[in-house]
Short mmCIF file of C-alpha atoms in Angstrom, two decimals:
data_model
loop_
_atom_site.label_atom_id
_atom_site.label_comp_id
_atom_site.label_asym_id
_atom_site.label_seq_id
_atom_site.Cartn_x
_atom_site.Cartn_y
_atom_site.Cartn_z
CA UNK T 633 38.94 49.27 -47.86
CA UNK T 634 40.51 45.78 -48.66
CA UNK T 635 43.03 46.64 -45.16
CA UNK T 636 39.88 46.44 -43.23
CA UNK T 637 38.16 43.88 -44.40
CA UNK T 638 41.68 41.74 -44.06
CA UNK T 639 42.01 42.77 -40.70
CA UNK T 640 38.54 41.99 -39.37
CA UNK T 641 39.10 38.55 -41.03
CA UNK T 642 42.99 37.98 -39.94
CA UNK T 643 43.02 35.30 -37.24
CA UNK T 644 43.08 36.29 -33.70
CA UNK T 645 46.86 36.32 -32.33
CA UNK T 646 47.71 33.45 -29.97
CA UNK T 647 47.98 34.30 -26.10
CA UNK T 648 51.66 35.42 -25.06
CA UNK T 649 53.59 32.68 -23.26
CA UNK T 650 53.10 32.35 -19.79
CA UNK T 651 55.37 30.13 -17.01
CA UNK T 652 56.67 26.78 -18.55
CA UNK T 653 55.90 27.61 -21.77
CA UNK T 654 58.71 30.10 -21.37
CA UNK T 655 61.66 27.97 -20.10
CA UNK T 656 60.86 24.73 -21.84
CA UNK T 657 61.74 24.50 -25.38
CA UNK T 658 59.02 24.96 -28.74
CA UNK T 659 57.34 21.96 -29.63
CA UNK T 660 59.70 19.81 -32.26
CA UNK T 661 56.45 19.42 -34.93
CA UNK T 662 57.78 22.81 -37.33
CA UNK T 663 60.87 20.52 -38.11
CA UNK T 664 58.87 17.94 -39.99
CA UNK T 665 56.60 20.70 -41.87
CA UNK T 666 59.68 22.10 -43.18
CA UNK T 667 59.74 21.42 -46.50
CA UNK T 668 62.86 19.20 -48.12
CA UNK T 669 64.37 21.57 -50.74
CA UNK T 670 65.91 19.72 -53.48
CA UNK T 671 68.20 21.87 -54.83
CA UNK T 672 70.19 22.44 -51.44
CA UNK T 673 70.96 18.59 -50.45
CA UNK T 674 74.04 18.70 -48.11
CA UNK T 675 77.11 16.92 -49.37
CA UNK T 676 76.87 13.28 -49.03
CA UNK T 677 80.60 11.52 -47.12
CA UNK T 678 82.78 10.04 -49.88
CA UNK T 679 82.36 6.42 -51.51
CA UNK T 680 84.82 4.63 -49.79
CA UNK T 681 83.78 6.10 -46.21
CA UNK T 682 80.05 5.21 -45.93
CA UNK T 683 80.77 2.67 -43.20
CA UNK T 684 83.18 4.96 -41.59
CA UNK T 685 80.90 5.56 -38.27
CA UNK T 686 80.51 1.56 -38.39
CA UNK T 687 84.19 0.68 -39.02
CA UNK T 688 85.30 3.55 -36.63
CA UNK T 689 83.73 1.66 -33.54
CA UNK T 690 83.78 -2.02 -34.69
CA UNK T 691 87.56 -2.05 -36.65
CA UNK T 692 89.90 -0.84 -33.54
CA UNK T 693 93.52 -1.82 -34.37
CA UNK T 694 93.63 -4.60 -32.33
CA UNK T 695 97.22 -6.14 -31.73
CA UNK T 696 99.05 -9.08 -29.48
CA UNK T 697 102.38 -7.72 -28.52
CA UNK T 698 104.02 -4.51 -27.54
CA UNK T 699 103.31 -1.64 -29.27
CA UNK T 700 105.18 1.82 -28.84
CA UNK T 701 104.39 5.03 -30.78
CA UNK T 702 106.43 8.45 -30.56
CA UNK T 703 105.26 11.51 -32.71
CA UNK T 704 107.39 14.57 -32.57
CA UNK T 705 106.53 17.71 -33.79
CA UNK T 706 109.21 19.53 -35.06
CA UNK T 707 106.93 22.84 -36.67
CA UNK T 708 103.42 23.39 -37.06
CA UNK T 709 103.34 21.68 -40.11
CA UNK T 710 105.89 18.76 -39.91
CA UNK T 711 106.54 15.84 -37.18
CA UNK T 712 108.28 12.65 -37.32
CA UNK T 713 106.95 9.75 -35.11
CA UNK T 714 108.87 6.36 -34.44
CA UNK T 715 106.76 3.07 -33.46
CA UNK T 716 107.74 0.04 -32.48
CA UNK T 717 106.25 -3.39 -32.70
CA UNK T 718 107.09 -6.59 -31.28
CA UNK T 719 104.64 -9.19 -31.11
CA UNK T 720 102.83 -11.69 -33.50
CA UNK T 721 101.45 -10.62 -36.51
CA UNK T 722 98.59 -12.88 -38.16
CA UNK T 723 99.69 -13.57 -42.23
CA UNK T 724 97.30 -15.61 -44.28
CA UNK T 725 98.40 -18.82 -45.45
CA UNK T 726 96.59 -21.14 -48.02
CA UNK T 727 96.84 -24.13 -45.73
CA UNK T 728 95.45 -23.82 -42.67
CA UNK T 729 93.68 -20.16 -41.94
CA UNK T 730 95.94 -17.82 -40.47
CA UNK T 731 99.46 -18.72 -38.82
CA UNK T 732 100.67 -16.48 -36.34
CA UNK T 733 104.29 -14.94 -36.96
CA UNK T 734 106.54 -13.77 -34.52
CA UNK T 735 107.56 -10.15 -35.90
CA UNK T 736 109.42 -7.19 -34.77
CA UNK T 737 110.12 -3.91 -36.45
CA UNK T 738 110.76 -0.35 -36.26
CA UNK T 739 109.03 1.84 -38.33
CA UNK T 740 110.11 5.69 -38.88
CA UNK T 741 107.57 8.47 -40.27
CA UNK T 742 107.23 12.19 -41.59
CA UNK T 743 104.67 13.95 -41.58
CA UNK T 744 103.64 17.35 -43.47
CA UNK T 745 100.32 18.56 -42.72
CA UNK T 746 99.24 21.60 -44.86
CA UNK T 747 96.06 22.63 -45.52
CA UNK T 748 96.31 22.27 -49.51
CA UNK T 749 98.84 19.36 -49.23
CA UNK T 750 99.29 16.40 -46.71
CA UNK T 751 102.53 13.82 -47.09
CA UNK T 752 102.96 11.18 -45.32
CA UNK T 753 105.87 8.74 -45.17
CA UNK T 754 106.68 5.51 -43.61
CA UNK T 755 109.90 2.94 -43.51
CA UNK T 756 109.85 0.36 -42.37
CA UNK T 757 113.14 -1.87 -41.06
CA UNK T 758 112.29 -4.85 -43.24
CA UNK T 759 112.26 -2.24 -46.24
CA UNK T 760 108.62 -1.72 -46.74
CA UNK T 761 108.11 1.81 -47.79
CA UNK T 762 104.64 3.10 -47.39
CA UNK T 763 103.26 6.52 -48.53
CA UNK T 764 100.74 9.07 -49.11
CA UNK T 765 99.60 12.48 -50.58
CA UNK T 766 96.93 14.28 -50.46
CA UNK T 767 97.05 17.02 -52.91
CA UNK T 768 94.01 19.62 -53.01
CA UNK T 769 94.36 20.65 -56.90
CA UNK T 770 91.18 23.18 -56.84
CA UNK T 771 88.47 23.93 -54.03
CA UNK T 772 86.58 20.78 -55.26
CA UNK T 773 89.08 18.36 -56.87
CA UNK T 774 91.48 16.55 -55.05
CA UNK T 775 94.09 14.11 -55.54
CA UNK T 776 95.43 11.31 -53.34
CA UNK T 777 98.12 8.89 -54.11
CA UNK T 778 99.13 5.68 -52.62
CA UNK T 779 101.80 3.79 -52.49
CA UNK T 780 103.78 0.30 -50.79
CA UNK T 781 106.88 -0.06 -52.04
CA UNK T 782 108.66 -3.43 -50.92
CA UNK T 783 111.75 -5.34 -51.73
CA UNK T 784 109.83 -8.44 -52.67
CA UNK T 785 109.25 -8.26 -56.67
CA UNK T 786 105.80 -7.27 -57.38
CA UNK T 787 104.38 -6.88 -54.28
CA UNK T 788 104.67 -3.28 -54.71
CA UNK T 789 101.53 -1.33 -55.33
CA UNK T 790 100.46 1.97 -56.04
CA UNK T 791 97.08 4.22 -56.52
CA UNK T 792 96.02 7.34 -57.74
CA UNK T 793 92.53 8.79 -56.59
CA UNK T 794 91.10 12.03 -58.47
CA UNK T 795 88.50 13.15 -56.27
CA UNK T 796 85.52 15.62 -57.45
CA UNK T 797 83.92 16.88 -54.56
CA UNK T 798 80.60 18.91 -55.79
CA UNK T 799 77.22 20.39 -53.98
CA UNK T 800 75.48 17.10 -53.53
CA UNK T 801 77.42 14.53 -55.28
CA UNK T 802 81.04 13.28 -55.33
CA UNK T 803 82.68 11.45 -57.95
CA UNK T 804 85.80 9.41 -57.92
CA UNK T 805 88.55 8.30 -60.39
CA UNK T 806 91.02 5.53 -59.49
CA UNK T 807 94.11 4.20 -61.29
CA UNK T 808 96.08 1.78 -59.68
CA UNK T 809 99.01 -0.80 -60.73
CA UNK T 810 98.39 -3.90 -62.39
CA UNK T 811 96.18 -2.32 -64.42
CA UNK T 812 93.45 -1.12 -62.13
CA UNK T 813 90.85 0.94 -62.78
CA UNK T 814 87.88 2.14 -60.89
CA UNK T 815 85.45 4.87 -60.65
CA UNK T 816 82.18 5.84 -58.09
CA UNK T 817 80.13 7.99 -57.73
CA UNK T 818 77.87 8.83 -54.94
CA UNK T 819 74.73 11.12 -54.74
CA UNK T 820 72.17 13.12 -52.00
CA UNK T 821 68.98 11.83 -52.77
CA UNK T 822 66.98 13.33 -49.55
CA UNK T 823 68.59 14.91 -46.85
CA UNK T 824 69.22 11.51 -45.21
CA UNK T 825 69.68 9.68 -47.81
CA UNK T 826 72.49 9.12 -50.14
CA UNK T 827 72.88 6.20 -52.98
CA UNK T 828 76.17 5.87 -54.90
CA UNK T 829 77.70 3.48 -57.32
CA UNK T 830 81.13 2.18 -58.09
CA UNK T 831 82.81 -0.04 -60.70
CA UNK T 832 86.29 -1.13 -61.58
CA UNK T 833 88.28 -3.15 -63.92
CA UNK T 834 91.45 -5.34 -63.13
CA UNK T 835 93.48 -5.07 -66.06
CA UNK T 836 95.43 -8.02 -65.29
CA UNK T 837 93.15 -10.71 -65.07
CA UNK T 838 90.65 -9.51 -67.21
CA UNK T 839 87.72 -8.58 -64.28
CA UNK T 840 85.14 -6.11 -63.89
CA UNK T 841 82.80 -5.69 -61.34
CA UNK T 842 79.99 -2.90 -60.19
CA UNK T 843 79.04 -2.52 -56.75
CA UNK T 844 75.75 -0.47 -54.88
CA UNK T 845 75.92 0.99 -51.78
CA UNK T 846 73.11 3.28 -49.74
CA UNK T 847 73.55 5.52 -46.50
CA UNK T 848 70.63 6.63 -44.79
CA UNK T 849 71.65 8.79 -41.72
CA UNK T 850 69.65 10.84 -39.03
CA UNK T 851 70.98 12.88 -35.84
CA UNK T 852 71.13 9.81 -33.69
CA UNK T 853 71.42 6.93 -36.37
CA UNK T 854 73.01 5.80 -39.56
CA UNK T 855 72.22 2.71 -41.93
CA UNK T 856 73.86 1.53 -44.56
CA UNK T 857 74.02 -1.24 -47.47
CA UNK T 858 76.24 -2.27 -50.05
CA UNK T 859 76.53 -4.96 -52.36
CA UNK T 860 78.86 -5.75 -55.03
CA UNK T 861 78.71 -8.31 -58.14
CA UNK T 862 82.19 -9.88 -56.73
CA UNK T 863 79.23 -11.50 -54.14
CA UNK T 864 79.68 -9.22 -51.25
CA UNK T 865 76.86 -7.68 -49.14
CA UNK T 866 77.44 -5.63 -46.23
CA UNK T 867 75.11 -3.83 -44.14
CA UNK T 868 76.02 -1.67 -41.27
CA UNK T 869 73.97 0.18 -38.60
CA UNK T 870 74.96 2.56 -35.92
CA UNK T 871 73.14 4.11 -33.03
CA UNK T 872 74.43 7.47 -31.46
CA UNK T 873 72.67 6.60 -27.96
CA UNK T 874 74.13 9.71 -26.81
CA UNK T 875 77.19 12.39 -27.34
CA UNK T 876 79.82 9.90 -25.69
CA UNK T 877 78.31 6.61 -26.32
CA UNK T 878 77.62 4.75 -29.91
CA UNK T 879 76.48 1.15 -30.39
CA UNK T 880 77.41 -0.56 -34.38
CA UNK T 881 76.31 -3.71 -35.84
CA UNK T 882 77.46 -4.87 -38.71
CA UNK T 883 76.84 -7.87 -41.35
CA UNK T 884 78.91 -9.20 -44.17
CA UNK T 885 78.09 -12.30 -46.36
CA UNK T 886 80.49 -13.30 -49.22
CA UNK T 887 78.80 -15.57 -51.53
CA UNK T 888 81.82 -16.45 -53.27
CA UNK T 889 83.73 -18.25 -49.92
CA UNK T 890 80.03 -18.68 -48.16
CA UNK T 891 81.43 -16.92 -45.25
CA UNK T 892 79.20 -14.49 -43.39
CA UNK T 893 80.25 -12.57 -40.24
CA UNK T 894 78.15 -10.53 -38.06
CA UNK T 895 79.45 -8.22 -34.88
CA UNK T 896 77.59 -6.23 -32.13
CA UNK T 897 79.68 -3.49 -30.35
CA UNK T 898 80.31 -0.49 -28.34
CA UNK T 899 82.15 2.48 -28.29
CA UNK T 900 82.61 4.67 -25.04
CA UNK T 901 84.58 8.05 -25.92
CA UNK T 902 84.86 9.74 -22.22
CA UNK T 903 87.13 12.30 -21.20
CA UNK T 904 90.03 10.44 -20.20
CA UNK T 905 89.66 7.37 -22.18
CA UNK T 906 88.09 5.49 -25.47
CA UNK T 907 86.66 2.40 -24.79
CA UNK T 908 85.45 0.11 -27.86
CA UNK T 909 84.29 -3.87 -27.76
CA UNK T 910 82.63 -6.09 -29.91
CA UNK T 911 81.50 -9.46 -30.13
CA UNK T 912 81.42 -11.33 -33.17
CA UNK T 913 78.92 -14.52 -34.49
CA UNK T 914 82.52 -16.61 -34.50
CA UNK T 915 82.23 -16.39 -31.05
CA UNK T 916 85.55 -13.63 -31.02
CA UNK T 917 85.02 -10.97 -28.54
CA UNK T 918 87.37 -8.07 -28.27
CA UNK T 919 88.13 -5.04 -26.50
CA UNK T 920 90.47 -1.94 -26.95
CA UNK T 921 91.43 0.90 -24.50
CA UNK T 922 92.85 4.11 -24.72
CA UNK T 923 93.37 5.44 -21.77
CA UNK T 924 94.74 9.32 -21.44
CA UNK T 925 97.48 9.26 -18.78
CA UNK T 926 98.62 12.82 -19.68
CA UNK T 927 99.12 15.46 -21.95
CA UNK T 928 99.60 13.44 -24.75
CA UNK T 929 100.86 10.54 -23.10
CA UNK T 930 98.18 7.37 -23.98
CA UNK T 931 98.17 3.66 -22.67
CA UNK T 932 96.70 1.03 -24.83
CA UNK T 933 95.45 -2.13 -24.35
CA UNK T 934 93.80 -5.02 -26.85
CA UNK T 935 92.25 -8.11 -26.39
CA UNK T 936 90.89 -10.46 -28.37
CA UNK T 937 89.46 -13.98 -27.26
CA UNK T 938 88.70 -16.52 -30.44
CA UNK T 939 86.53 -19.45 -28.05
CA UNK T 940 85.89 -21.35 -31.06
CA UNK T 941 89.64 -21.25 -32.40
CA UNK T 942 90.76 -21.12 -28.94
CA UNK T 943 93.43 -17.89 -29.63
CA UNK T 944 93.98 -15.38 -27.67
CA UNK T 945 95.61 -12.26 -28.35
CA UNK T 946 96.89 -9.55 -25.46
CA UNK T 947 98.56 -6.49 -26.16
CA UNK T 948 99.55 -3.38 -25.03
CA UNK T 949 101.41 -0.31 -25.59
CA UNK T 950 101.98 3.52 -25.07
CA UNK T 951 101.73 6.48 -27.79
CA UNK T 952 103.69 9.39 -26.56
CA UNK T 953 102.60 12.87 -28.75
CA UNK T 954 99.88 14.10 -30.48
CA UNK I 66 56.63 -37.97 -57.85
CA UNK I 67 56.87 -34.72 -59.89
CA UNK I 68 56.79 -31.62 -58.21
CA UNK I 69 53.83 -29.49 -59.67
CA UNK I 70 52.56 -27.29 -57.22
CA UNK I 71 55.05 -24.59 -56.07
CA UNK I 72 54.54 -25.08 -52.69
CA UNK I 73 55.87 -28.17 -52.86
CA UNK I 74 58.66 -26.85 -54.69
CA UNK I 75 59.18 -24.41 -51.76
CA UNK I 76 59.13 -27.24 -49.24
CA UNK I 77 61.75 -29.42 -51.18
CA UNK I 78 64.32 -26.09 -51.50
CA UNK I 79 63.57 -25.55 -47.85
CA UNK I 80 64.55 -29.82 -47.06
CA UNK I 81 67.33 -29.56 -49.50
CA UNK I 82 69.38 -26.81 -47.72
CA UNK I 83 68.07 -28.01 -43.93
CA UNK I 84 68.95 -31.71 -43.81
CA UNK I 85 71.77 -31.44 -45.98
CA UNK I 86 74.45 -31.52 -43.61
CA UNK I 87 77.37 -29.61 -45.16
CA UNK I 88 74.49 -26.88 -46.30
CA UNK I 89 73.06 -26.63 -42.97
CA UNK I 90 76.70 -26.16 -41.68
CA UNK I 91 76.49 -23.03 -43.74
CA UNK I 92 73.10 -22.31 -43.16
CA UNK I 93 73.15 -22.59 -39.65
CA UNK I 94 76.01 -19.95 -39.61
CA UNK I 95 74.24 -17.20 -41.89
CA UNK I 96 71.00 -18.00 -39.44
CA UNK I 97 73.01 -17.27 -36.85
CA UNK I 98 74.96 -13.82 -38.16
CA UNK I 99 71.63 -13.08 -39.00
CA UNK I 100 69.88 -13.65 -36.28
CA UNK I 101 72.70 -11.25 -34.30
CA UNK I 102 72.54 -8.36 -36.81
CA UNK I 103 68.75 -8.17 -36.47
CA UNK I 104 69.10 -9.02 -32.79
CA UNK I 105 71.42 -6.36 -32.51
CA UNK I 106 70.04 -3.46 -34.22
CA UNK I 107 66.26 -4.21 -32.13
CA UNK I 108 68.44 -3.55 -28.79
CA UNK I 109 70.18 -0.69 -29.84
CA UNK I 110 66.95 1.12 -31.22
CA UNK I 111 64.67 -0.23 -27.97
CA UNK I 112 67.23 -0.43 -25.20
CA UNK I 113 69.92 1.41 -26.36
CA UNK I 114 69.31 4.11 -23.70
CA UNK I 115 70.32 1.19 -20.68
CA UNK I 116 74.00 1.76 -22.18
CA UNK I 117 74.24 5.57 -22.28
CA UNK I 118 76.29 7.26 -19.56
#
């Protein structure tokens, strides 16, 4: 009784679909009516890496000199790689900006590469010792340690990171030398957005400071903010034009030295090579290429032009290996 | 000469940092970063298609 009376009030089925409607794709409009569920947010990227897309295309290693890289493998797991430098490497001085040294070095590395446990180790021929470990304790907590070990008296330094990788939040414990200790903490609010919070404590001279930092991220962009009480804001914002081209801006105003710095640039991943330029509000522009000349043989080139310093830096290299 | 209302207080802050010379050195820069991030991110949203291969 109740069957029929549904049925005679059920709404009439739509038409099958006929030509176009066929080949071309269903109209986009269900994705928005689907509704946000809460309890399933994905996992938001770690703390330290919500500018990653932004400092992926805008922060190439950019060089002046002659740069050569050799990785080996010797297993699946382990590979050594040797890299030399010789060139001039930019070192702060109190005086006047940064002074250009001449510097040369060798630098020999091991690798293991597990998928519980990563080391990696690097020496370096004026004794600088640099390494890391990545240590995956449980399915969700990990540990990382790093370390820079030089001859110099305390200019070594050192860091342990416990990280807590949950459903939709992460949480992060740091202890470093010189007393340092930080913690943040970063949670998915809406499926595009995530807002997280760190704060840390230098032992040494007696300072604290908390920082805020938001990532709101679609299919084709991501935006994010952070500012910290040391007098640091940063914003970032990149644009996935399409699968082999993204365009980044980014901002950063410390309040402490009044500097600000702003850069526009481009990245260009294509089969054969990686193309990435910026140009910067100090009127810097620079480029970097990586161009695949075989099987694992790459050619590298950097530039950087400084107008308003007048410097300009040239560099290239090869990396032989994976 | 005191300044009651506040948008007189607005227009001496805004004389203060302009035709002070070292602040407008500053200024001048965070206008300009400013102007390039905002620049920026209105071409890649409206024209960012012009770069895409």
């Amino acid at each position: 009784m109740g069957s029929s009376v549904g049925d005679a009030a059920a709404p009439p089925l739509p038409p099958p679909p006929v030509g176009l409607a066929v080949a071309l794709p269903p109209k986009a409009e269900d994705k928005s009516e689907r509704k946000v569920d809460y309890l399933n947010l994905p996992c938001p990227v770690p703390f330290e890496e919500i500018q990653r897309e932004a400092l992926m295309s805008l922060k190439p290693e950019l060089f002046e000199g002659l740069r050569f890289d050799f990785t080996k493998g010797l297993n699946q797991k382990f590979s050594l790689s040797h890299s030399v430098f010789m060139g001039s490497v930019e070192v702060p001085s109190p005086s006047s900006g940064a002074i250009k040294v001449p510097t040369a070095h060798y630098e020999f590395g091991a690798n293991f590469l597990d998928p519980k446990l990563m080391l990696i180790g690097r020496v370096l021929t004026d004794g600088r010792l640099n390494a890391r470990v990545k240590c995956d304790l449980t399915d969700n907590l990990t540990l990382k340690i790093n370390a820079q070990l030089t001859n110099e008296p305390h200019f070594s330094q050192g860091m342990f990171n416990f990280d807590y990788k949950s459903k939709d939040f992460r949480a992060q414990y740091q202890m470093g030398n010189n007393a340092f200790y930080g913690a943040n903490y970063i949670q998915s609010v809406t499926p595009n957005l995530s807002l997280g919070s760190e704060v840390f404590w230098l032992g040494h001279q007696r300072k604290s400071g908390i920082g805020f930092a938001a990532r709101y991220n679609t299919d084709k962009m991501v935006a994010t903010a952070q500012v910290a009480s040391t007098g640091i804001v940063a914003l970032s914002y990149v644009q996935k034009v399409s699968e082999k081209v993204s365009l980044a801006s980014d901002f950063m105003y410390n309040s402490m030295t009044r500097d600000v710095i702003s850069s526009f640039g481009y990245d260009y991943i294509l089969r054969q090579c990686r193309l990435r330029g910026k140009l910067d509000s100090n009127g810097c522009v620079a480029a970097f290429l990586e161009e695949r000349l075989n099987m694992g043989v790459n050619f590298i080139l950097s530039a950087e032009i400084d107008h308003q310093k007048k410097d300009y830096k040239f560099g290239f290299g090869m990396t032989v290996g994976e | 000469m005191a300044p009651a209302s506040s948008m007189e207080k607005i227009k001496e802050f805004l004389n203060s940092q302009i035709y002070d010379d070292d602040k407008w050195a500053v200024n001048s820069k965070l206008l300009g970063a400013a102007g390039l991030f905002a620049g920026s991110i209105l071409f890649m949203r409206n024209f960012g298609d012009l770069m895409a291969i």
